Amino acid sequence: MRLLRILMFLFRLVFGVTFVLSGFFKLTDPVGTGLIVDEYLRVLHLSFLDFGSVAFGMVLSLTEFLIGIAILMCVRMRVASWAGLVMIVFFTVLTFFMALYDAVEECGCFGEAVHLTMWETFFKNVVLTICIVPIFLFRKHFKLVAPIPAEWAFLATYGVLALFCVLYSYINIPLVEYGNFRVGSNLSARLEKISGSDSFETVFIYEKDGRQEHFDLEHLPDTSWRYVSTESVYLGDERDLLFDMTLSTADGEIVTEDLINSEVPVFIFVVLEPDRLSGDYWENMDACMDTITFYGGISRAAVPVMNPVIDSIAAGHPDIGRTMVYGDSKTLVSMLRSNGGVMLIHNGIVVKKWAGWRFSPDDVGRTFRMDTEEITARETISQRLFYESSILLLFLVIIIFRYICGIIYGRKFRGLVARERLRRLKKAARKKRRANGQ
């Protein structure tokens, strides 16, 4: 029995921690999680459902997080073990076929924090399946940690906190970033891994009769094909392509290196969906760009290529139109998750990021009055502190709750057992007396 308890504890620990961290990493970057869901939907030929990718990613991450908490805490084990088994079996089968047919390069199960190939993910899922099966089989033998309402309340509390985290990251910018464009990243060093701007070629993806093909600018298809997206293809050694930040002017001149290596601060307004931004936003961008120019900085509006709204915006705001640079949607969303957000680069370093609705000319002034290295240090420390303290607090609360419930509910349980034992002894004594009396 002792060996079985130790094994069950280890199984719960491995499965619970993996699910908690996987859910947490994806919760802090809901837009990135939505992109992962998009990719799976495309491979499964379910692209018509991509309108709900972000919402589905949020629900999936939240569910995964709460299952991990429940398994780790040993609360609501019957429900948690059922949910955990169904989820991990589904993803084990899915990743096996994805790996077998080489449909997706990376699983995205830990978001941008940890990169695993599909085969690595499949074997990880096999290990988790081995962990959850005995937990499921013995689900009825786990003792209550606390009264049932208290267990549900504990999970609900974690659910509310996780929901706040994911909504904040969606409305604002991710609380923690792990990608190539996170604050503090040295883009100049990454750029050196790429031979030069001539190594890129812009290709256009069109679809017809459910089949997608790539075309270059000189060989575009006829009108019977439907435009899907644009990608920048690297023509050199793909092992050197650590990141993609291909931005070009309307004339096709690539300005990535000039922006990254600029000795003056560069503010890039990243516009993911221009049609969803209000007129007030463009007025604010205009004012911010004027302030940036006043302080001697550089401003650019990074917009998606081949978007019909861009021309009308450039006509209505000529100052913004003159600063526009173009990139494919994947590049822009990798740079910044917030539609209309701002990314500051100085001397090749990502200094800071703002959500579009939180950036104003006053922020420009405050930024120029501070040293960019100090800003970078503050932002990096802030994100790292949040990440480390959140993980530490998460598991610390679990341990404290488990310990307190073990004391309080354990005493109550032992008291109930003692009273039940005493009742049975008294009942046996009465039977014995009646038997002796007869």
Coordinates of C-alpha atoms in Angstrom, one line a residue:
M1 CA 0.0 0.0 0.0
R2 CA 2.8 2.4 0.8
L3 CA 4.4 1.8 -2.6
L4 CA 1.1 2.4 -4.3
R5 CA 0.6 5.7 -2.4
I6 CA 4.1 6.8 -3.5
L7 CA 3.4 5.9 -7.1
M8 CA 0.1 7.7 -7.1
F9 CA 1.7 10.8 -5.7
L10 CA 4.4 10.7 -8.4
F11 CA 1.8 10.2 -11.1
R12 CA -0.3 13.1 -9.8
L13 CA 2.8 15.3 -9.5
V14 CA 4.0 14.7 -13.1
F15 CA 0.6 15.0 -14.7
G16 CA -0.6 17.9 -12.6
V17 CA 2.5 20.0 -12.9
T18 CA 2.7 19.5 -16.7
F19 CA -1.0 20.4 -17.2
V20 CA -0.7 23.5 -14.8
L21 CA 2.4 24.9 -16.6
S22 CA 1.0 24.1 -20.1
G23 CA -2.2 25.9 -19.3
F24 CA -0.5 28.8 -17.6
F25 CA 1.9 29.5 -20.5
K26 CA -0.9 29.5 -22.9
L27 CA -3.2 31.6 -20.7
T28 CA -0.6 34.4 -20.6
D29 CA -0.6 34.6 -24.4
P30 CA -4.2 34.0 -25.7
V31 CA -3.6 35.5 -29.1
G32 CA -0.6 33.2 -29.7
T33 CA -2.7 30.3 -28.5
G34 CA -5.3 31.3 -31.0
L35 CA -2.7 31.1 -33.8
I36 CA -1.8 27.6 -32.7
V37 CA -5.5 26.6 -32.8
D38 CA -5.7 28.2 -36.3
E39 CA -2.9 26.1 -37.6
Y40 CA -4.5 22.9 -36.3
L41 CA -7.8 23.9 -37.8
R42 CA -6.1 24.5 -41.2
V43 CA -4.4 21.1 -41.2
L44 CA -7.7 19.4 -40.2
H45 CA -9.6 21.3 -43.0
L46 CA -11.7 23.1 -40.4
S47 CA -10.7 26.7 -41.3
F48 CA -14.3 27.8 -41.4
L49 CA -14.1 27.6 -37.5
D50 CA -11.1 29.9 -37.2
F51 CA -13.4 32.8 -36.1
G52 CA -13.4 31.2 -32.7
S53 CA -9.8 30.2 -32.4
V54 CA -8.9 32.7 -29.7
A55 CA -12.0 31.9 -27.6
F56 CA -11.5 28.1 -28.0
G57 CA -7.8 28.5 -27.1
M58 CA -8.8 30.4 -23.9
V59 CA -11.3 27.7 -22.9
L60 CA -8.9 24.9 -23.7
S61 CA -6.0 26.5 -21.7
L62 CA -8.3 27.3 -18.7
T63 CA -9.6 23.7 -18.7
E64 CA -6.1 22.3 -18.9
F65 CA -5.0 24.5 -16.1
L66 CA -7.9 23.6 -13.7
I67 CA -7.5 19.9 -14.4
G68 CA -3.8 20.2 -13.5
I69 CA -4.7 22.0 -10.3
A70 CA -7.4 19.4 -9.4
I71 CA -5.1 16.4 -10.0
L72 CA -2.2 18.0 -8.2
M73 CA -4.3 19.0 -5.2
C74 CA -6.3 15.7 -5.2
V75 CA -9.6 17.5 -5.3
R76 CA -12.7 16.5 -7.3
M77 CA -10.7 13.5 -8.5
R78 CA -13.6 11.7 -10.1
V79 CA -14.4 14.6 -12.4
A80 CA -10.7 15.6 -12.9
S81 CA -9.5 12.1 -13.7
W82 CA -12.3 11.7 -16.3
A83 CA -11.5 15.0 -17.9
G84 CA -7.7 14.5 -17.8
L85 CA -8.0 11.0 -19.4
V86 CA -10.3 12.2 -22.2
M87 CA -8.1 15.2 -23.0
I88 CA -4.8 13.4 -23.0
V89 CA -6.0 10.4 -25.0
F90 CA -7.5 12.8 -27.6
F91 CA -4.2 14.8 -27.9
T92 CA -2.1 11.7 -27.9
V93 CA -4.0 10.3 -30.9
L94 CA -4.0 13.8 -32.6
T95 CA -0.2 14.3 -32.1
F96 CA 0.5 10.8 -33.4
F97 CA -1.1 11.5 -36.7
M98 CA 0.3 15.0 -36.9
A99 CA 3.8 13.6 -36.4
L100 CA 3.2 10.7 -38.7
Y101 CA 2.2 12.9 -41.6
D102 CA 4.5 15.8 -40.7
A103 CA 1.5 18.1 -40.8
V104 CA 2.7 20.6 -38.1
E105 CA 6.2 21.4 -37.1
E106 CA 5.7 22.2 -33.4
C107 CA 2.8 21.3 -31.1
G108 CA 2.5 24.6 -29.2
C109 CA 1.4 22.7 -26.1
F110 CA 3.5 25.1 -24.0
G111 CA 2.9 28.2 -26.1
E112 CA 6.1 30.0 -27.0
A113 CA 7.8 29.1 -23.7
V114 CA 8.9 25.6 -24.7
H115 CA 9.3 24.4 -28.3
L116 CA 8.7 20.6 -28.9
T117 CA 8.5 18.7 -32.1
M118 CA 5.4 16.7 -32.8
W119 CA 7.2 13.4 -32.0
E120 CA 8.6 14.8 -28.7
T121 CA 5.0 15.9 -27.9
F122 CA 3.6 12.5 -28.7
F123 CA 6.1 10.7 -26.4
K124 CA 5.3 13.3 -23.7
N125 CA 1.6 12.6 -24.1
V126 CA 2.3 8.8 -23.8
V127 CA 4.1 9.4 -20.5
L128 CA 1.1 11.5 -19.3
T129 CA -1.3 8.8 -20.4
I130 CA 0.7 6.3 -18.3
C131 CA 0.3 8.7 -15.4
I132 CA -3.4 9.4 -15.7
V133 CA -4.6 5.8 -16.3
P134 CA -3.9 4.5 -12.7
I135 CA -5.2 7.7 -11.3
F136 CA -8.4 7.1 -13.2
L137 CA -8.7 3.5 -12.2
F138 CA -8.3 4.4 -8.5
R139 CA -10.3 7.6 -8.7
K140 CA -12.9 6.3 -6.2
H141 CA -10.2 5.5 -3.6
F142 CA -8.9 9.1 -3.1
K143 CA -10.0 10.6 0.1
L144 CA -11.7 14.1 0.3
V145 CA -9.2 16.8 1.0
A146 CA -11.9 19.2 2.2
P147 CA -15.7 19.3 2.2
I148 CA -17.1 19.1 -1.4
P149 CA -18.2 22.8 -1.5
A150 CA -14.7 23.9 -0.3
E151 CA -13.0 21.9 -3.0
W152 CA -15.3 23.5 -5.7
A153 CA -14.7 26.9 -4.2
F154 CA -10.9 26.4 -4.3
L155 CA -11.0 25.4 -8.0
A156 CA -13.4 28.3 -8.8
T157 CA -11.0 30.8 -7.1
Y158 CA -8.1 29.6 -9.4
G159 CA -10.5 29.7 -12.3
V160 CA -11.4 33.4 -11.7
L161 CA -7.7 34.3 -11.3
A162 CA -6.8 32.5 -14.5
L163 CA -9.7 34.1 -16.3
F164 CA -8.5 37.6 -15.2
C165 CA -5.0 36.7 -16.4
V166 CA -6.1 35.6 -19.9
L167 CA -8.5 38.5 -20.4
Y168 CA -5.9 41.1 -19.3
S169 CA -3.4 39.6 -21.7
Y170 CA -5.9 39.6 -24.5
I171 CA -7.1 43.2 -24.0
N172 CA -3.7 44.6 -23.2
I173 CA -0.5 42.7 -24.1
P174 CA 0.7 39.4 -22.8
L175 CA 1.8 39.5 -19.2
V176 CA 4.8 37.4 -20.0
E177 CA 6.4 36.9 -23.5
Y178 CA 8.6 34.1 -24.6
G179 CA 8.9 34.7 -28.3
N180 CA 11.7 36.2 -30.5
F181 CA 10.4 39.7 -30.0
R182 CA 10.0 39.8 -26.2
V183 CA 11.3 42.8 -24.3
G184 CA 15.1 42.6 -24.0
S185 CA 15.6 40.6 -27.2
N186 CA 18.7 41.5 -29.1
L187 CA 17.4 41.7 -32.7
S188 CA 20.7 42.8 -34.1
A189 CA 22.3 39.5 -33.0
R190 CA 19.5 37.6 -34.5
L191 CA 19.7 39.5 -37.7
E192 CA 23.4 38.5 -38.1
K193 CA 22.2 34.9 -38.5
I194 CA 20.5 35.9 -41.7
S195 CA 22.8 36.5 -44.7
G196 CA 20.9 39.6 -45.9
S197 CA 17.7 41.1 -47.3
D198 CA 18.1 39.3 -50.6
S199 CA 17.5 36.0 -48.9
F200 CA 13.8 36.7 -48.6
E201 CA 11.1 36.4 -51.2
T202 CA 7.5 37.4 -50.8
V203 CA 5.0 34.7 -51.9
F204 CA 1.2 34.9 -52.1
I205 CA -1.0 32.1 -51.0
Y206 CA -4.2 31.5 -53.1
E207 CA -6.9 28.9 -52.8
K208 CA -9.1 27.2 -55.3
D209 CA -11.3 24.1 -54.9
G210 CA -9.9 23.6 -51.4
R211 CA -6.3 23.5 -52.7
Q212 CA -3.7 26.1 -51.7
E213 CA -0.7 27.1 -53.8
H214 CA 2.1 29.6 -53.6
F215 CA 2.7 32.3 -56.2
D216 CA 5.4 35.0 -56.6
L217 CA 4.6 38.5 -57.6
E218 CA 5.4 37.9 -61.2
H219 CA 3.1 34.8 -61.5
L220 CA -0.1 35.7 -59.8
P221 CA -3.2 33.5 -60.6
D222 CA -6.4 34.6 -62.3
T223 CA -9.5 35.9 -60.5
S224 CA -10.9 32.4 -60.0
W225 CA -8.4 31.9 -57.2
R226 CA -9.2 33.3 -53.7
Y227 CA -6.4 35.2 -51.9
V228 CA -5.6 33.7 -48.5
S229 CA -2.4 35.3 -47.1
T230 CA 1.1 36.5 -47.8
E231 CA 4.4 35.0 -46.4
S232 CA 8.0 35.9 -46.5
V233 CA 10.0 32.9 -47.6
Y234 CA 13.6 32.6 -46.5
L235 CA 15.8 31.4 -49.4
G236 CA 19.0 30.7 -47.4
D237 CA 19.8 28.0 -44.8
E238 CA 16.6 27.7 -42.7
R239 CA 18.6 26.8 -39.6
D240 CA 19.9 30.4 -39.5
L241 CA 16.3 31.8 -39.7
L242 CA 15.7 32.4 -36.0
F243 CA 13.1 35.0 -36.5
D244 CA 11.3 36.8 -39.3
M245 CA 10.9 40.6 -39.3
T246 CA 10.7 41.3 -43.0
L247 CA 9.3 44.9 -43.4
S248 CA 9.4 46.7 -46.7
T249 CA 8.2 50.0 -48.2
A250 CA 5.6 50.4 -50.8
D251 CA 8.4 50.2 -53.4
G252 CA 9.6 46.8 -52.1
E253 CA 12.7 48.1 -50.3
I254 CA 13.3 46.0 -47.2
V255 CA 14.0 48.3 -44.2
T256 CA 14.3 45.7 -41.5
E257 CA 18.0 46.2 -40.9
D258 CA 17.7 50.0 -40.9
L259 CA 15.0 49.9 -38.2
I260 CA 16.7 47.4 -36.0
N261 CA 20.2 49.0 -36.1
S262 CA 19.0 52.6 -35.8
E263 CA 20.9 54.7 -33.2
V264 CA 17.8 56.7 -32.4
P265 CA 14.6 55.2 -30.8
V266 CA 12.3 53.6 -33.3
F267 CA 8.6 53.4 -32.5
I268 CA 6.8 50.8 -34.6
F269 CA 3.0 50.9 -34.6
V270 CA 1.9 47.4 -35.4
V271 CA -1.5 47.3 -37.1
L272 CA -2.9 43.8 -37.4
E273 CA -6.5 44.6 -38.4
P274 CA -6.8 48.2 -39.6
D275 CA -10.5 47.9 -40.2
R276 CA -11.1 47.3 -36.5
L277 CA -9.4 50.5 -35.3
S278 CA -11.5 53.6 -34.8
G279 CA -10.9 57.0 -36.2
D280 CA -9.8 58.2 -32.7
Y281 CA -7.0 55.7 -32.8
W282 CA -5.6 57.1 -36.1
E283 CA -5.8 60.6 -34.7
N284 CA -3.9 59.5 -31.6
M285 CA -1.3 57.8 -33.8
D286 CA -0.9 61.0 -35.8
A287 CA -0.3 63.0 -32.6
C288 CA 2.1 60.4 -31.2
M289 CA 4.2 60.4 -34.5
D290 CA 4.4 64.2 -34.4
T291 CA 5.7 64.0 -30.8
I292 CA 8.2 61.3 -31.8
T293 CA 9.5 63.5 -34.6
F294 CA 9.7 66.5 -32.2
Y295 CA 12.0 64.5 -29.9
G296 CA 14.2 63.2 -32.8
G297 CA 12.9 59.6 -33.0
I298 CA 11.7 57.5 -35.8
S299 CA 8.1 56.2 -36.2
R300 CA 6.8 53.6 -38.6
A301 CA 3.3 52.1 -39.1
A302 CA 3.7 48.4 -39.8
V303 CA 0.6 47.3 -41.8
P304 CA -0.4 44.0 -43.5
V305 CA 0.2 43.8 -47.2
M306 CA -2.7 43.7 -49.7
N307 CA -5.3 45.1 -47.3
P308 CA -7.9 47.3 -49.0
V309 CA -8.4 49.6 -46.0
I310 CA -4.8 50.7 -46.0
D311 CA -5.1 53.0 -49.0
S312 CA -8.0 54.9 -47.6
I313 CA -6.3 55.3 -44.3
A314 CA -3.1 56.6 -46.0
A315 CA -5.2 59.1 -48.0
G316 CA -7.0 60.3 -44.9
H317 CA -3.8 60.5 -42.8
P318 CA -1.0 61.4 -45.2
D319 CA 1.6 61.7 -42.4
I320 CA 0.8 58.1 -41.3
G321 CA 0.8 57.0 -45.0
R322 CA 4.4 58.2 -45.5
T323 CA 5.6 56.1 -42.6
M324 CA 3.9 52.8 -43.6
V325 CA 6.0 49.7 -44.0
Y326 CA 4.5 46.4 -45.0
G327 CA 4.8 42.9 -43.6
D328 CA 2.8 39.6 -43.7
S329 CA 0.3 39.0 -40.9
K330 CA 2.4 36.3 -39.3
T331 CA 5.3 38.6 -38.9
L332 CA 3.2 41.4 -37.5
V333 CA 1.5 39.3 -34.9
S334 CA 4.8 37.8 -33.9
M335 CA 6.1 41.3 -33.2
L336 CA 3.2 42.4 -31.1
R337 CA 0.0 40.6 -30.1
S338 CA -2.1 43.8 -29.6
N339 CA -3.8 45.3 -32.6
G340 CA -2.5 48.9 -33.0
G341 CA 0.1 48.4 -30.3
V342 CA 3.6 50.0 -30.2
M343 CA 7.0 48.4 -30.1
L344 CA 10.1 50.4 -29.2
I345 CA 13.4 49.4 -30.6
H346 CA 16.8 51.1 -29.9
N347 CA 20.2 49.9 -30.9
G348 CA 18.9 46.5 -31.9
I349 CA 17.1 45.9 -28.5
V350 CA 13.4 45.6 -27.9
V351 CA 12.9 48.2 -25.2
K352 CA 9.2 48.2 -24.4
K353 CA 5.7 47.4 -25.8
W354 CA 2.4 49.2 -25.3
A355 CA -1.2 48.2 -26.1
G356 CA -2.6 50.7 -28.7
W357 CA -5.2 52.1 -26.4
R358 CA -2.7 52.8 -23.7
F359 CA -0.2 54.7 -25.8
S360 CA -0.3 58.5 -26.0
P361 CA 2.0 61.5 -26.7
D362 CA 2.7 61.7 -23.0
D363 CA 4.2 58.2 -23.1
V364 CA 6.5 59.4 -25.9
G365 CA 7.7 62.3 -23.7
R366 CA 8.3 60.1 -20.7
T367 CA 10.2 57.6 -22.8
F368 CA 12.6 60.1 -24.2
R369 CA 13.3 61.5 -20.8
M370 CA 14.5 58.1 -19.6
D371 CA 17.4 56.0 -20.6
T372 CA 16.3 53.1 -22.9
E373 CA 18.6 50.6 -21.2
E374 CA 16.9 51.5 -17.8
I375 CA 13.5 51.0 -19.4
T376 CA 14.5 47.6 -20.8
A377 CA 15.9 46.5 -17.5
R378 CA 12.7 47.6 -15.7
E379 CA 10.4 45.8 -18.2
T380 CA 12.5 42.7 -18.2
I381 CA 12.7 42.4 -14.4
S382 CA 9.0 43.2 -14.2
Q383 CA 8.0 40.3 -16.5
R384 CA 10.5 37.9 -15.0
L385 CA 9.3 38.8 -11.5
F386 CA 5.6 38.2 -12.5
Y387 CA 6.5 34.9 -14.1
E388 CA 8.6 33.6 -11.2
S389 CA 6.3 34.9 -8.4
S390 CA 3.2 33.6 -10.1
I391 CA 4.6 30.1 -10.5
L392 CA 5.9 30.2 -6.9
L393 CA 2.7 31.5 -5.5
L394 CA 0.6 29.1 -7.5
F395 CA 2.3 26.0 -6.0
L396 CA 2.8 27.6 -2.6
V397 CA -1.0 28.2 -2.2
I398 CA -1.6 24.6 -3.3
I399 CA 0.8 23.3 -0.6
I400 CA -0.7 25.6 2.1
F401 CA -4.3 24.7 1.2
R402 CA -3.4 21.0 1.2
Y403 CA -1.7 21.2 4.6
I404 CA -4.4 23.2 6.3
C405 CA -7.2 21.0 4.9
G406 CA -5.2 18.0 6.0
I407 CA -5.1 19.2 9.6
I408 CA -8.7 20.5 9.8
Y409 CA -10.5 17.9 7.7
G410 CA -8.1 15.2 8.9
R411 CA -9.1 15.8 12.5
K412 CA -12.7 15.8 11.6
F413 CA -12.4 12.6 9.6
R414 CA -10.5 10.9 12.4
G415 CA -13.1 12.1 14.8
L416 CA -15.9 10.6 12.6
V417 CA -14.0 7.4 12.4
A418 CA -13.5 7.2 16.2
R419 CA -17.2 7.9 16.8
E420 CA -18.2 5.3 14.3
R421 CA -15.9 2.8 15.9
L422 CA -17.2 3.6 19.3
R423 CA -20.8 3.2 18.0
R424 CA -20.0 -0.2 16.6
L425 CA -18.4 -1.3 19.9
K426 CA -21.4 -0.2 21.9
K427 CA -23.7 -1.9 19.5
A428 CA -21.6 -5.1 19.8
A429 CA -21.7 -4.8 23.6
R430 CA -25.4 -4.5 23.6
K431 CA -25.8 -7.5 21.4
K432 CA -23.5 -9.5 23.7
R433 CA -25.5 -8.5 26.8
R434 CA -28.8 -9.4 25.2
A435 CA -27.2 -12.8 24.2
N436 CA -26.0 -13.4 27.8
G437 CA -29.4 -12.4 29.2
Q438 CA -31.1 -15.0 27.0

